[in-house]
Coordinates of N, CA and C in Angstrom, one line a residue:
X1451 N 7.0 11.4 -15.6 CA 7.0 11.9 -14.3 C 5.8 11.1 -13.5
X1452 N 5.7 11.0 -12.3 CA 5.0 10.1 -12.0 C 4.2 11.1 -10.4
X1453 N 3.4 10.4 -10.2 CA 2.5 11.4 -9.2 C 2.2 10.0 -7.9
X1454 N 2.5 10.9 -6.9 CA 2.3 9.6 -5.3 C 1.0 10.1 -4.9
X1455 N 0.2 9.0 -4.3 CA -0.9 9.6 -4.2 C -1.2 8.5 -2.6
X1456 N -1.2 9.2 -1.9 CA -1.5 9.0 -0.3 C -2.8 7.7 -0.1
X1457 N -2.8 6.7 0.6 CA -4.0 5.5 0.6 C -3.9 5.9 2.3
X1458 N -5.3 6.4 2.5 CA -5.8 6.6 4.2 C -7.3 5.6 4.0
X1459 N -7.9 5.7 3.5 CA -9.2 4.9 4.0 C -9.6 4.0 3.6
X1460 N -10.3 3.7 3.7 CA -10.8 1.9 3.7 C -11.2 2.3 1.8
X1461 N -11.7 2.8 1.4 CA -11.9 3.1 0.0 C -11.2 3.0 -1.1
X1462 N -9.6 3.8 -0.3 CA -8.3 4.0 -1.0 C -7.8 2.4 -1.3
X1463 N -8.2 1.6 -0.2 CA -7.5 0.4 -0.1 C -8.2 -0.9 -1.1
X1464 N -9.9 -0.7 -0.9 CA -10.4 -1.3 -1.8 C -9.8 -1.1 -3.2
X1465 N -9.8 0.3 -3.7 CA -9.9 0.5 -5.5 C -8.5 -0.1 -5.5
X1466 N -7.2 -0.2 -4.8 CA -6.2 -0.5 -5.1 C -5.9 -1.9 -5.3
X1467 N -6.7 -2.6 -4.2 CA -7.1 -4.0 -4.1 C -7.6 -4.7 -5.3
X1468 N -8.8 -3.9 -5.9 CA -9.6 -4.7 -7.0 C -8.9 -4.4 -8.2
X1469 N -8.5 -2.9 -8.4 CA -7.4 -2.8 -9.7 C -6.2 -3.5 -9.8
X1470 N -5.8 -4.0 -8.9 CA -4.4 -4.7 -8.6 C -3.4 -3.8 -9.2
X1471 N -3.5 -2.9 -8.0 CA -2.0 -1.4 -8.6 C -1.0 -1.7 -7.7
X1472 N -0.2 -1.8 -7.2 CA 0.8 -2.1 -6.7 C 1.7 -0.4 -5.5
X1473 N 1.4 -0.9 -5.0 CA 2.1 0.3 -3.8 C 3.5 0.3 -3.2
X1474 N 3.7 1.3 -2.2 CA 5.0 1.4 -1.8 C 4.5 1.9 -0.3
X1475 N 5.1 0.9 0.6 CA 5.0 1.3 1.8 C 6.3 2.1 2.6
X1476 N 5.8 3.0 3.5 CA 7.1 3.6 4.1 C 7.0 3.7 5.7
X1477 N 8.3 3.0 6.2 CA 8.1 3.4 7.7 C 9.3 4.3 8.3
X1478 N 8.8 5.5 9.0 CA 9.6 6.5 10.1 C 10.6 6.5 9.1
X1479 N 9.9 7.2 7.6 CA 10.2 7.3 6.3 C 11.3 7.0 5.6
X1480 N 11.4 6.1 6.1 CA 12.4 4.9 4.7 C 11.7 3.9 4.6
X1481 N 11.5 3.7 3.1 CA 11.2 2.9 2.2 C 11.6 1.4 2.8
X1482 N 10.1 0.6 3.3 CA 10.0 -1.2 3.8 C 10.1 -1.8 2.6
X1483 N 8.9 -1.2 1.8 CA 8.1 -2.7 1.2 C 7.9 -1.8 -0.4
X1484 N 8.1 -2.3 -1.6 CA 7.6 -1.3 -3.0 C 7.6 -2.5 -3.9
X1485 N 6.8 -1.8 -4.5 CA 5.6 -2.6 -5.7 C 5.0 -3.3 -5.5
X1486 N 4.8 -3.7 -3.9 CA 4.0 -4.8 -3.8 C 2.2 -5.0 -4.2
X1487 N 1.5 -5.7 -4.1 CA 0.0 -5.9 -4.0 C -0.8 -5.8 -2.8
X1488 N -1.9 -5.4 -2.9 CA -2.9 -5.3 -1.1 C -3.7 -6.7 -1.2
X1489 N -3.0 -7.4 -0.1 CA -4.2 -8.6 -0.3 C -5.0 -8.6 0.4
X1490 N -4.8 -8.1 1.8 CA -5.4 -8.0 2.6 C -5.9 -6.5 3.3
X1491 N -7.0 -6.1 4.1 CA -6.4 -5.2 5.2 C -7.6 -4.9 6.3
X1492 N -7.4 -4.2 6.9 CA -8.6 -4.2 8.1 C -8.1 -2.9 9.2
X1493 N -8.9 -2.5 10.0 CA -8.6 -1.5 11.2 C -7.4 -1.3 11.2
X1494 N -6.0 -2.3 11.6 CA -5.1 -2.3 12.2 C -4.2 -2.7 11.3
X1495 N -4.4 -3.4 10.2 CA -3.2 -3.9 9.8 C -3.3 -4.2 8.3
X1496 N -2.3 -4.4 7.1 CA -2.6 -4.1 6.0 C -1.7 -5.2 5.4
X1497 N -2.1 -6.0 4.6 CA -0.8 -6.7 4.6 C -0.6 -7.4 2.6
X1498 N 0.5 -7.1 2.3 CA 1.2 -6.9 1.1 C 1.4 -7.9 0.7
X1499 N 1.8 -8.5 -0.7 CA 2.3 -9.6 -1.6 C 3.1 -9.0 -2.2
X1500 N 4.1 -9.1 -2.5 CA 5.0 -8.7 -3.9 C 5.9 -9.9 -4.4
X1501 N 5.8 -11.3 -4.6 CA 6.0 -12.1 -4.8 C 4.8 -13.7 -4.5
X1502 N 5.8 -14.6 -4.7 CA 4.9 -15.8 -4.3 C 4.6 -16.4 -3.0
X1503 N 6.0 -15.9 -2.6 CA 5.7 -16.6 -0.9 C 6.3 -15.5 -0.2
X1504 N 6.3 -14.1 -0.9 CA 7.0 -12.7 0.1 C 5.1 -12.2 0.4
X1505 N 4.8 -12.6 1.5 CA 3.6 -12.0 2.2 C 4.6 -10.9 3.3
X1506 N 4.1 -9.6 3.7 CA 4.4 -8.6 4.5 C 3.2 -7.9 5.1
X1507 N 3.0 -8.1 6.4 CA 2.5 -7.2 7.5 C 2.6 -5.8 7.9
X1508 N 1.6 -5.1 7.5 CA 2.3 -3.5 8.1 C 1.4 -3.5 8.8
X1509 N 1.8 -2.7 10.1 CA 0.9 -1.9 10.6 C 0.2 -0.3 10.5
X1510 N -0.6 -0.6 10.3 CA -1.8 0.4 9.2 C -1.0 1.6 9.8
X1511 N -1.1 2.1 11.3 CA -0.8 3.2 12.2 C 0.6 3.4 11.7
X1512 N 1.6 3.1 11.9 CA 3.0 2.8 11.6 C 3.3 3.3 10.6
X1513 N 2.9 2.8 9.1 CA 3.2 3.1 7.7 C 2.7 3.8 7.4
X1514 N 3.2 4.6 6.4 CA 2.8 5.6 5.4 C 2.5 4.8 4.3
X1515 N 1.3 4.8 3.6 CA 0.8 3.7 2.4 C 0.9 5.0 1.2
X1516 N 1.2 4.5 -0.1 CA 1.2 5.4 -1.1 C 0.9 4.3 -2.8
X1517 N 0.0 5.0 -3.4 CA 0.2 4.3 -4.6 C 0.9 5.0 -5.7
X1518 N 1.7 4.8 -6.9 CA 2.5 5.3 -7.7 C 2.1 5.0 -9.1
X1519 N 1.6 6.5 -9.0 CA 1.2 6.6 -11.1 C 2.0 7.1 -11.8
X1520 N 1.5 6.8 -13.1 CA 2.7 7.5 -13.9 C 1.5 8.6 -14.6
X1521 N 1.8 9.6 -15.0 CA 0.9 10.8 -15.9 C 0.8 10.1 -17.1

C-alpha cells in the first residue's frame, strides 16, 4: 500500500530534490506529469524531469504536487 503525501513548501521541495524521490503532479485533478524528478523550483513555478530531454513546467499555483511512498 502506498501513502501520498502533499509537497506545499519550499522544504517539501528541497528534501524531494536532494533525495531524488520522484513525484506525481496533478492539474484540475487529472493526473499531468508522474514519476517524474524536481529539478528545479521557485515562488511560481516548479519544474520536472522524468526523462532525458522530457523537462516539464508547472505552475506551482495550478498543480497539486504529491510524493508517493510505499509503507
Amino acid at each position: 500500500m502506498s501513502i501520498n503525501r502533499r509537497l506545499n513548501t519550499d522544504s517539501d521541495f528541497e528534501e524531494v530534490m536532494e533525495q531524488q524521490q520522484r513525484i506525481r503532479v496533478f492539474q484540475d485533478n487529472q493526473l499531468i506529469d508522474s514519476s517524474s524528478l524536481v529539478v528545479r523550483f521557485d515562488d511560481s513555478v516548479i519544474v520536472t524531469q522524468s526523462g532525458v530531454s522530457d523537462i516539464a513546467y508547472h505552475n506551482r499555483k495550478a498543480c497539486e504536487f504529491f510524493l508517493l511512498r510505499k509503507r
